PDB file of C-alpha atoms in Angstrom:
ATOM      1  CA  MET A 781     -43.803  65.493 -86.872  1.00 52.00           C
ATOM      2  CA  SER A 782     -43.498  62.609 -84.488  1.00 47.00           C
ATOM      3  CA  HIS A 783     -40.590  61.923 -82.187  1.00 48.00           C
ATOM      4  CA  ASP A 784     -39.745  58.656 -83.977  1.00 47.00           C
ATOM      5  CA  LEU A 785     -39.405  60.357 -87.321  1.00 49.00           C
ATOM      6  CA  ARG A 786     -37.244  63.090 -85.857  1.00 50.00           C
ATOM      7  CA  ALA A 787     -35.077  60.512 -84.104  1.00 49.00           C
ATOM      8  CA  SER A 788     -34.501  58.525 -87.321  1.00 77.00           C
ATOM      9  CA  PRO A 789     -34.100  60.588 -90.518  1.00 77.00           C
ATOM     10  CA  ARG A 790     -33.953  57.415 -92.620  1.00 80.00           C
ATOM     11  CA  ARG A 791     -37.305  56.273 -91.234  1.00 84.00           C
ATOM     12  CA  TRP A 792     -38.740  59.732 -91.866  1.00 82.00           C
ATOM     13  CA  LEU A 793     -37.593  59.657 -95.490  1.00 83.00           C
ATOM     14  CA  ALA A 794     -38.915  56.115 -95.929  1.00 85.00           C
ATOM     15  CA  ALA A 795     -42.315  57.156 -94.536  1.00 86.00           C
ATOM     16  CA  HIS A 796     -42.617  59.970 -97.075  1.00 85.00           C
ATOM     17  CA  ALA A 797     -41.425  57.709 -99.894  1.00 87.00           C
ATOM     18  CA  ALA A 798     -44.048  55.101 -98.973  1.00 88.00           C
ATOM     19  CA  ARG A 799     -46.813  57.644 -99.616  1.00 88.00           C
ATOM     20  CA  GLN A 800     -45.687  57.938-103.240  1.00 88.00           C
ATOM     21  CA  ARG A 801     -44.881  54.272-103.785  1.00 90.00           C
ATOM     22  CA  GLY A 802     -46.829  54.197-107.047  1.00 90.00           C
ATOM     23  CA  TRP A 803     -44.890  56.990-108.773  1.00 92.00           C
ATOM     24  CA  LEU A 804     -41.546  55.757-107.452  1.00 92.00           C
ATOM     25  CA  GLY A 805     -42.350  52.212-108.581  1.00 92.00           C
ATOM     26  CA  LEU A 806     -43.288  53.504-112.029  1.00 94.00           C
ATOM     27  CA  ALA A 807     -39.977  55.372-112.226  1.00 93.00           C
ATOM     28  CA  ALA A 808     -38.105  52.210-111.238  1.00 93.00           C
ATOM     29  CA  LEU A 809     -39.954  50.091-113.826  1.00 94.00           C
ATOM     30  CA  ALA A 810     -39.239  52.620-116.557  1.00 94.00           C
ATOM     31  CA  GLY A 811     -35.580  52.651-115.539  1.00 93.00           C
ATOM     32  CA  ILE A 812     -35.395  48.845-115.613  1.00 93.00           C
ATOM     33  CA  ALA A 813     -36.942  48.842-119.071  1.00 94.00           C
ATOM     34  CA  ALA A 814     -34.419  51.460-120.203  1.00 94.00           C
ATOM     35  CA  GLY A 815     -31.576  49.345-118.820  1.00 92.00           C
ATOM     36  CA  ALA A 816     -32.840  46.212-120.553  1.00 93.00           C
ATOM     37  CA  LEU A 817     -33.145  48.124-123.826  1.00 94.00           C
ATOM     38  CA  THR A 818     -29.571  49.351-123.367  1.00 93.00           C
ATOM     39  CA  ILE A 819     -28.423  45.727-123.209  1.00 92.00           C
ATOM     40  CA  VAL A 820     -30.420  44.945-126.351  1.00 93.00           C
ATOM     41  CA  GLN A 821     -28.881  47.984-128.055  1.00 93.00           C
ATOM     42  CA  MET A 822     -25.344  46.845-127.199  1.00 91.00           C
ATOM     43  CA  ALA A 823     -26.142  43.336-128.439  1.00 90.00           C
ATOM     44  CA  LEU A 824     -27.475  44.702-131.740  1.00 92.00           C
ATOM     45  CA  LEU A 825     -24.416  46.915-132.208  1.00 91.00           C
ATOM     46  CA  ALA A 826     -22.077  43.994-131.509  1.00 89.00           C
ATOM     47  CA  TRP A 827     -23.980  41.796-133.947  1.00 90.00           C
ATOM     48  CA  ILE A 828     -23.928  44.464-136.676  1.00 90.00           C
ATOM     49  CA  VAL A 829     -20.199  45.106-136.224  1.00 89.00           C
ATOM     50  CA  SER A 830     -19.508  41.364-136.307  1.00 87.00           C
ATOM     51  CA  ARG A 831     -21.504  40.890-139.523  1.00 87.00           C
ATOM     52  CA  LEU A 832     -19.790  43.860-141.179  1.00 86.00           C
ATOM     53  CA  LEU A 833     -16.182  43.255-140.157  1.00 86.00           C
ATOM     54  CA  VAL A 834     -15.981  39.505-139.572  1.00 81.00           C
ATOM     55  CA  ASP A 835     -18.471  38.082-142.050  1.00 77.00           C
ATOM     56  CA  GLY A 836     -18.088  40.878-144.601  1.00 79.00           C
ATOM     57  CA  ASP A 837     -21.813  41.414-145.225  1.00 77.00           C
ATOM     58  CA  ALA A 838     -23.030  44.462-147.120  1.00 79.00           C
ATOM     59  CA  LEU A 839     -24.913  47.293-145.445  1.00 79.00           C
ATOM     60  CA  VAL A 840     -28.003  46.604-147.554  1.00 82.00           C
ATOM     61  CA  THR A 841     -28.390  43.142-146.081  1.00 84.00           C
ATOM     62  CA  LEU A 842     -28.381  44.601-142.543  1.00 84.00           C
ATOM     63  CA  SER A 843     -31.145  47.165-143.107  1.00 85.00           C
ATOM     64  CA  GLY A 844     -33.517  45.262-140.824  1.00 87.00           C
ATOM     65  CA  ALA A 845     -30.952  45.310-137.992  1.00 88.00           C
ATOM     66  CA  PHE A 846     -30.464  49.071-138.382  1.00 90.00           C
ATOM     67  CA  ILE A 847     -34.234  49.652-138.281  1.00 92.00           C
ATOM     68  CA  ALA A 848     -34.456  47.514-135.147  1.00 93.00           C
ATOM     69  CA  LEU A 849     -31.600  49.530-133.616  1.00 92.00           C
ATOM     70  CA  VAL A 850     -33.403  52.807-134.283  1.00 93.00           C
ATOM     71  CA  GLY A 851     -36.570  51.395-132.725  1.00 94.00           C
ATOM     72  CA  VAL A 852     -34.665  50.298-129.637  1.00 94.00           C
ATOM     73  CA  LEU A 853     -33.130  53.758-129.311  1.00 94.00           C
ATOM     74  CA  LEU A 854     -36.552  55.410-129.509  1.00 96.00           C
ATOM     75  CA  LEU A 855     -38.043  53.037-126.947  1.00 95.00           C
ATOM     76  CA  ARG A 856     -35.113  53.604-124.626  1.00 94.00           C
ATOM     77  CA  ALA A 857     -35.519  57.388-124.894  1.00 94.00           C
ATOM     78  CA  MET A 858     -39.231  57.075-124.088  1.00 96.00           C
ATOM     79  CA  CYS A 859     -38.479  54.901-121.053  1.00 95.00           C
ATOM     80  CA  GLN A 860     -35.894  57.376-119.770  1.00 94.00           C
ATOM     81  CA  TRP A 861     -38.365  60.225-120.251  1.00 95.00           C
ATOM     82  CA  GLY A 862     -41.011  58.261-118.339  1.00 94.00           C
ATOM     83  CA  GLN A 863     -38.536  57.530-115.548  1.00 93.00           C
ATOM     84  CA  GLU A 864     -37.645  61.212-115.213  1.00 93.00           C
ATOM     85  CA  LEU A 865     -41.296  62.295-115.358  1.00 94.00           C
ATOM     86  CA  ALA A 866     -42.466  59.789-112.729  1.00 94.00           C
ATOM     87  CA  GLY A 867     -39.536  60.587-110.436  1.00 92.00           C
ATOM     88  CA  GLN A 868     -40.147  64.329-110.664  1.00 92.00           C
ATOM     89  CA  GLU A 869     -43.863  63.876-109.956  1.00 92.00           C
ATOM     90  CA  ALA A 870     -43.129  61.794-106.860  1.00 91.00           C
ATOM     91  CA  SER A 871     -40.519  64.301-105.689  1.00 91.00           C
ATOM     92  CA  LEU A 872     -42.879  67.246-106.213  1.00 91.00           C
ATOM     93  CA  ARG A 873     -45.654  65.656-104.167  1.00 91.00           C
ATOM     94  CA  ILE A 874     -43.274  64.655-101.375  1.00 90.00           C
ATOM     95  CA  ARG A 875     -41.750  68.130-101.184  1.00 88.00           C
ATOM     96  CA  GLU A 876     -45.198  69.704-100.983  1.00 88.00           C
ATOM     97  CA  SER A 877     -46.058  67.321 -98.148  1.00 87.00           C
ATOM     98  CA  VAL A 878     -42.817  68.041 -96.306  1.00 85.00           C
ATOM     99  CA  ARG A 879     -43.239  71.799 -96.633  1.00 83.00           C
ATOM    100  CA  ALA A 880     -46.823  71.596 -95.356  1.00 84.00           C
ATOM    101  CA  GLU A 881     -45.622  69.438 -92.459  1.00 83.00           C
ATOM    102  CA  LEU A 882     -42.971  72.001 -91.537  1.00 78.00           C
ATOM    103  CA  LEU A 883     -45.480  74.848 -91.673  1.00 77.00           C
ATOM    104  CA  ASP A 884     -47.877  72.927 -89.435  1.00 78.00           C
ATOM    105  CA  HIS A 885     -45.025  72.252 -87.031  1.00 73.00           C
ATOM    106  CA  LEU A 886     -44.134  75.957 -86.898  1.00 72.00           C
ATOM    107  CA  ALA A 887     -47.781  76.860 -86.311  1.00 74.00           C
ATOM    108  CA  ALA A 888     -47.955  74.330 -83.467  1.00 73.00           C
ATOM    109  CA  MET A 889     -44.805  75.788 -81.880  1.00 69.00           C
ATOM    110  CA  GLY A 890     -46.374  79.217 -81.582  1.00 68.00           C
ATOM    111  CA  PRO A 891     -44.722  82.617 -81.919  1.00 65.00           C
ATOM    112  CA  VAL A 892     -42.800  82.355 -78.629  1.00 58.00           C
ATOM    113  CA  ARG A 893     -40.999  79.083 -79.359  1.00 63.00           C
ATOM    114  CA  ALA A 894     -40.601  79.852 -83.051  1.00 59.00           C
ATOM    115  CA  GLY A 895     -39.177  83.274 -82.187  1.00 60.00           C
ATOM    116  CA  SER A 896     -36.222  81.649 -80.455  1.00 59.00           C
ATOM    117  CA  ARG A 897     -34.993  80.373 -83.825  1.00 62.00           C
ATOM    118  CA  HIS A 898     -33.559  82.737 -86.397  1.00 59.00           C
ATOM    119  CA  THR A 899     -35.747  83.559 -89.378  1.00 60.00           C
ATOM    120  CA  ALA A 900     -32.898  82.936 -91.841  1.00 57.00           C
ATOM    121  CA  ALA A 901     -32.472  79.338 -90.647  1.00 61.00           C
ATOM    122  CA  LEU A 902     -36.243  78.759 -90.799  1.00 64.00           C
ATOM    123  CA  ALA A 903     -36.411  80.175 -94.323  1.00 62.00           C
ATOM    124  CA  SER A 904     -33.524  77.931 -95.352  1.00 64.00           C
ATOM    125  CA  GLN A 905     -35.344  74.856 -94.030  1.00 64.00           C
ATOM    126  CA  LEU A 906     -38.596  75.768 -95.768  1.00 67.00           C
ATOM    127  CA  VAL A 907     -37.039  76.582 -99.137  1.00 68.00           C
ATOM    128  CA  GLU A 908     -33.517  75.347 -99.802  1.00 73.00           C
ATOM    129  CA  GLN A 909     -33.395  72.232 -97.633  1.00 75.00           C
ATOM    130  CA  VAL A 910     -36.798  71.038 -98.800  1.00 78.00           C
ATOM    131  CA  GLU A 911     -35.806  71.586-102.432  1.00 82.00           C
ATOM    132  CA  ALA A 912     -32.610  69.622-101.757  1.00 80.00           C
ATOM    133  CA  LEU A 913     -34.779  66.514-101.281  1.00 83.00           C
ATOM    134  CA  ASP A 914     -35.539  66.522-105.008  1.00 85.00           C
ATOM    135  CA  GLY A 915     -32.431  64.588-105.970  1.00 85.00           C
ATOM    136  CA  TYR A 916     -33.010  61.948-103.297  1.00 86.00           C
ATOM    137  CA  PHE A 917     -36.603  61.125-104.216  1.00 89.00           C
ATOM    138  CA  ALA A 918     -36.535  61.818-107.959  1.00 87.00           C
ATOM    139  CA  ARG A 919     -33.259  60.085-108.815  1.00 88.00           C
ATOM    140  CA  PHE A 920     -31.606  58.267-105.928  1.00 87.00           C
ATOM    141  CA  LEU A 921     -34.498  56.019-104.874  1.00 89.00           C
ATOM    142  CA  PRO A 922     -35.328  54.813-108.416  1.00 90.00           C
ATOM    143  CA  GLN A 923     -31.631  54.291-109.150  1.00 88.00           C
ATOM    144  CA  LEU A 924     -31.288  52.312-105.926  1.00 86.00           C
ATOM    145  CA  ARG A 925     -33.692  49.725-107.297  1.00 87.00           C
ATOM    146  CA  LEU A 926     -31.980  49.760-110.658  1.00 89.00           C
ATOM    147  CA  CYS A 927     -28.657  48.964-108.982  1.00 84.00           C
ATOM    148  CA  ALA A 928     -30.166  45.724-107.718  1.00 82.00           C
ATOM    149  CA  VAL A 929     -31.751  44.622-111.026  1.00 88.00           C
ATOM    150  CA  ILE A 930     -29.582  45.851-113.896  1.00 88.00           C
ATOM    151  CA  PRO A 931     -26.344  44.160-112.719  1.00 85.00           C
ATOM    152  CA  LEU A 932     -28.216  40.861-112.468  1.00 86.00           C
ATOM    153  CA  LEU A 933     -29.416  41.237-116.049  1.00 88.00           C
ATOM    154  CA  ILE A 934     -25.873  41.971-117.198  1.00 87.00           C
ATOM    155  CA  VAL A 935     -24.511  38.949-115.313  1.00 87.00           C
ATOM    156  CA  LEU A 936     -27.158  36.709-116.873  1.00 88.00           C
ATOM    157  CA  VAL A 937     -26.299  37.944-120.360  1.00 88.00           C
ATOM    158  CA  VAL A 938     -22.563  37.491-119.764  1.00 86.00           C
ATOM    159  CA  LEU A 939     -23.177  34.085-118.193  1.00 87.00           C
ATOM    160  CA  SER A 940     -24.918  32.926-121.359  1.00 87.00           C
ATOM    161  CA  LEU A 941     -21.799  33.903-123.327  1.00 84.00           C
ATOM    162  CA  ASP A 942     -18.874  33.147-120.996  1.00 83.00           C
ATOM    163  CA  TRP A 943     -19.212  31.710-117.495  1.00 84.00           C
ATOM    164  CA  LEU A 944     -15.655  32.713-116.504  1.00 86.00           C
ATOM    165  CA  ALA A 945     -16.281  36.398-117.249  1.00 82.00           C
ATOM    166  CA  ALA A 946     -19.545  36.204-115.297  1.00 83.00           C
ATOM    167  CA  LEU A 947     -17.629  34.725-112.338  1.00 85.00           C
ATOM    168  CA  PHE A 948     -15.181  37.638-112.358  1.00 84.00           C
ATOM    169  CA  LEU A 949     -18.103  40.082-112.421  1.00 81.00           C
ATOM    170  CA  LEU A 950     -19.686  38.402-109.412  1.00 81.00           C
ATOM    171  CA  LEU A 951     -16.412  38.557-107.469  1.00 83.00           C
ATOM    172  CA  ALA A 952     -15.850  42.241-108.264  1.00 79.00           C
ATOM    173  CA  ALA A 953     -19.460  43.359-107.720  1.00 74.00           C
ATOM    174  CA  PRO A 954     -19.304  43.700-103.880  1.00 75.00           C
ATOM    175  CA  LEU A 955     -16.424  46.171-104.129  1.00 77.00           C
ATOM    176  CA  ILE A 956     -18.559  48.760-105.942  1.00 74.00           C
ATOM    177  CA  PRO A 957     -21.140  49.401-103.143  1.00 72.00           C
ATOM    178  CA  LEU A 958     -18.313  49.283-100.576  1.00 77.00           C
ATOM    179  CA  PHE A 959     -16.477  52.176-102.202  1.00 76.00           C
ATOM    180  CA  MET A 960     -19.770  54.002-102.764  1.00 72.00           C
ATOM    181  CA  ALA A 961     -20.587  53.704 -99.054  1.00 73.00           C
ATOM    182  CA  LEU A 962     -17.172  55.051 -98.057  1.00 76.00           C
ATOM    183  CA  VAL A 963     -17.582  58.046-100.355  1.00 75.00           C
ATOM    184  CA  GLY A 964     -21.138  58.648 -99.113  1.00 68.00           C
ATOM    185  CA  MET A 965     -20.119  58.592 -95.445  1.00 71.00           C
ATOM    186  CA  GLY A 966     -17.461  61.229 -96.021  1.00 68.00           C
ATOM    187  CA  ARG A 967     -19.822  63.344 -98.083  1.00 63.00           C
ATOM    188  CA  SER A 968     -22.526  63.139 -95.396  1.00 61.00           C
ATOM    189  CA  ALA A 969     -20.197  64.532 -92.739  1.00 61.00           C
ATOM    190  CA  SER A 970     -19.114  67.430 -94.965  1.00 62.00           C
ATOM    191  CA  ILE A 971     -22.740  68.268 -95.858  1.00 60.00           C
ATOM    192  CA  ALA A 972     -23.743  68.362 -92.175  1.00 55.00           C
ATOM    193  CA  THR A 973     -20.857  70.724 -91.386  1.00 61.00           C
ATOM    194  CA  SER A 974     -21.603  73.015 -94.329  1.00 59.00           C
ATOM    195  CA  SER A 975     -25.311  73.106 -93.425  1.00 55.00           C
ATOM    196  CA  LEU A 976     -24.566  74.340 -89.917  1.00 52.00           C
ATOM    197  CA  SER A 977     -22.101  76.970 -91.143  1.00 56.00           C
ATOM    198  CA  SER A 978     -24.537  78.095 -93.841  1.00 57.00           C
ATOM    199  CA  ALA A 979     -27.355  78.557 -91.325  1.00 52.00           C
ATOM    200  CA  GLY A 980     -25.035  80.574 -89.090  1.00 54.00           C
ATOM    201  CA  SER A 981     -23.879  82.812 -91.935  1.00 56.00           C
ATOM    202  CA  ARG A 982     -27.484  83.450 -92.979  1.00 53.00           C
ATOM    203  CA  GLY A 983     -28.317  84.475 -89.414  1.00 53.00           C
ATOM    204  CA  ILE A 984     -25.345  86.856 -89.253  1.00 54.00           C
ATOM    205  CA  PHE A 985     -26.237  88.394 -92.619  1.00 51.00           C
ATOM    206  CA  SER A 986     -29.900  88.816 -91.656  1.00 54.00           C
ATOM    207  CA  THR A 987     -28.961  90.413 -88.320  1.00 55.00           C
ATOM    208  CA  ALA A 988     -26.526  92.764 -90.055  1.00 54.00           C
ATOM    209  CA  CYS A 989     -29.196  93.804 -92.554  1.00 56.00           C
ATOM    210  CA  GLU A 990     -31.704  94.450 -89.775  1.00 54.00           C
ATOM    211  CA  GLY A 991     -29.217  96.648 -87.891  1.00 55.00           C
ATOM    212  CA  SER A 992     -27.866  98.517 -90.924  1.00 55.00           C
ATOM    213  CA  PRO A 993     -28.995 102.158 -91.094  1.00 56.00           C
ATOM    214  CA  ARG A 994     -29.222 102.060 -94.874  1.00 54.00           C
ATOM    215  CA  CYS A 995     -31.420  98.942 -94.822  1.00 55.00           C
ATOM    216  CA  SER A 996     -33.544 100.518 -92.101  1.00 53.00           C
ATOM    217  CA  CYS A 997     -33.910 103.578 -94.329  1.00 54.00           C
ATOM    218  CA  PHE A 998     -35.140 101.416 -97.203  1.00 51.00           C
ATOM    219  CA  ILE A 999     -37.606  99.675 -94.887  1.00 48.00           C
ATOM    220  CA  ALA A1000     -38.834 103.021 -93.558  1.00 50.00           C
ATOM    221  CA  ARG A1001     -39.429 104.285 -97.094  1.00 52.00           C
ATOM    222  CA  ARG A1002     -41.764 101.368 -97.757  1.00 49.00           C
ATOM    223  CA  LYS A1003     -43.935 102.219 -94.748  1.00 48.00           C
ATOM    224  CA  PRO A1004     -46.979 104.446 -95.432  1.00 50.00           C
ATOM    225  CA  PRO A1005     -46.844 107.992 -93.996  1.00 48.00           C
ATOM    226  CA  PRO A1006     -48.671 108.721 -90.729  1.00 48.00           C
ATOM    227  CA  ARG A1007     -52.278 109.881 -90.776  1.00 48.00           C
ATOM    228  CA  TYR A1008     -51.463 113.489 -89.942  1.00 42.00           C
ATOM    229  CA  MET A1009     -49.084 113.595 -92.924  1.00 41.00           C
ATOM    230  CA  GLN A1010     -51.806 112.185 -95.158  1.00 42.00           C
ATOM    231  CA  ARG A1011     -54.238 114.804 -93.892  1.00 43.00           C
ATOM    232  CA  ARG A1012     -51.625 117.544 -94.501  1.00 40.00           C
ATOM    233  CA  ILE A1013     -51.136 116.319 -98.058  1.00 39.00           C
ATOM    234  CA  VAL A1014     -54.904 116.294 -98.665  1.00 41.00           C
ATOM    235  CA  ILE A1015     -55.368 119.830 -97.208  1.00 40.00           C
ATOM    236  CA  GLY A1016     -52.444 121.187 -99.180  1.00 41.00           C
ATOM    237  CA  ALA A1017     -53.864 119.723-102.361  1.00 43.00           C
TER     238      ALA A1017
END
């Protein structure tokens, strides 16, 4: 683990994401296809409702539109399944790489330097904190690309229908990432605080278990008896 990656967590995450660019790109493409099919689905529903309520057409005359709607729903479900599958595959490979990197780093530290850190905090980093990366790589990164493409598709569709409504959407669009950034900054500070307190509580609990007489009794029961006791058992038998 290089000093640059430790100094910049965002660069470290980007470096691991770049190794699985193919799977993450596939997840993003499947998500874009699912978003485009959602727009087509809404357009079909609006057209069917307009033909039924405004024009007064019979349901039999709209059988082709209903079949097309069912096909769009199936394709959208397949795209969402592909997005989830590709995102999970990328996240699994990245988490395996991160866990192997942490183990190599602990091996390079040696028992003396690694012994200065509590085993509960190390176990939390190897298990819980690595597993917490799943949501970032499997869902957040593909959705980040979708947030840049899907709104443009919606604006283009609205622009073809009403340019004034599209103008209002363009004016209101910058407010959404602004509020999302404010919420994310507050959440990041609370997560950092809870992570430190959680590591401390794990260390206190582990130390208490190690010093508890009852826990020590359980540990002693798991140890094999000494050799002279084994010999006494064999002779007595």
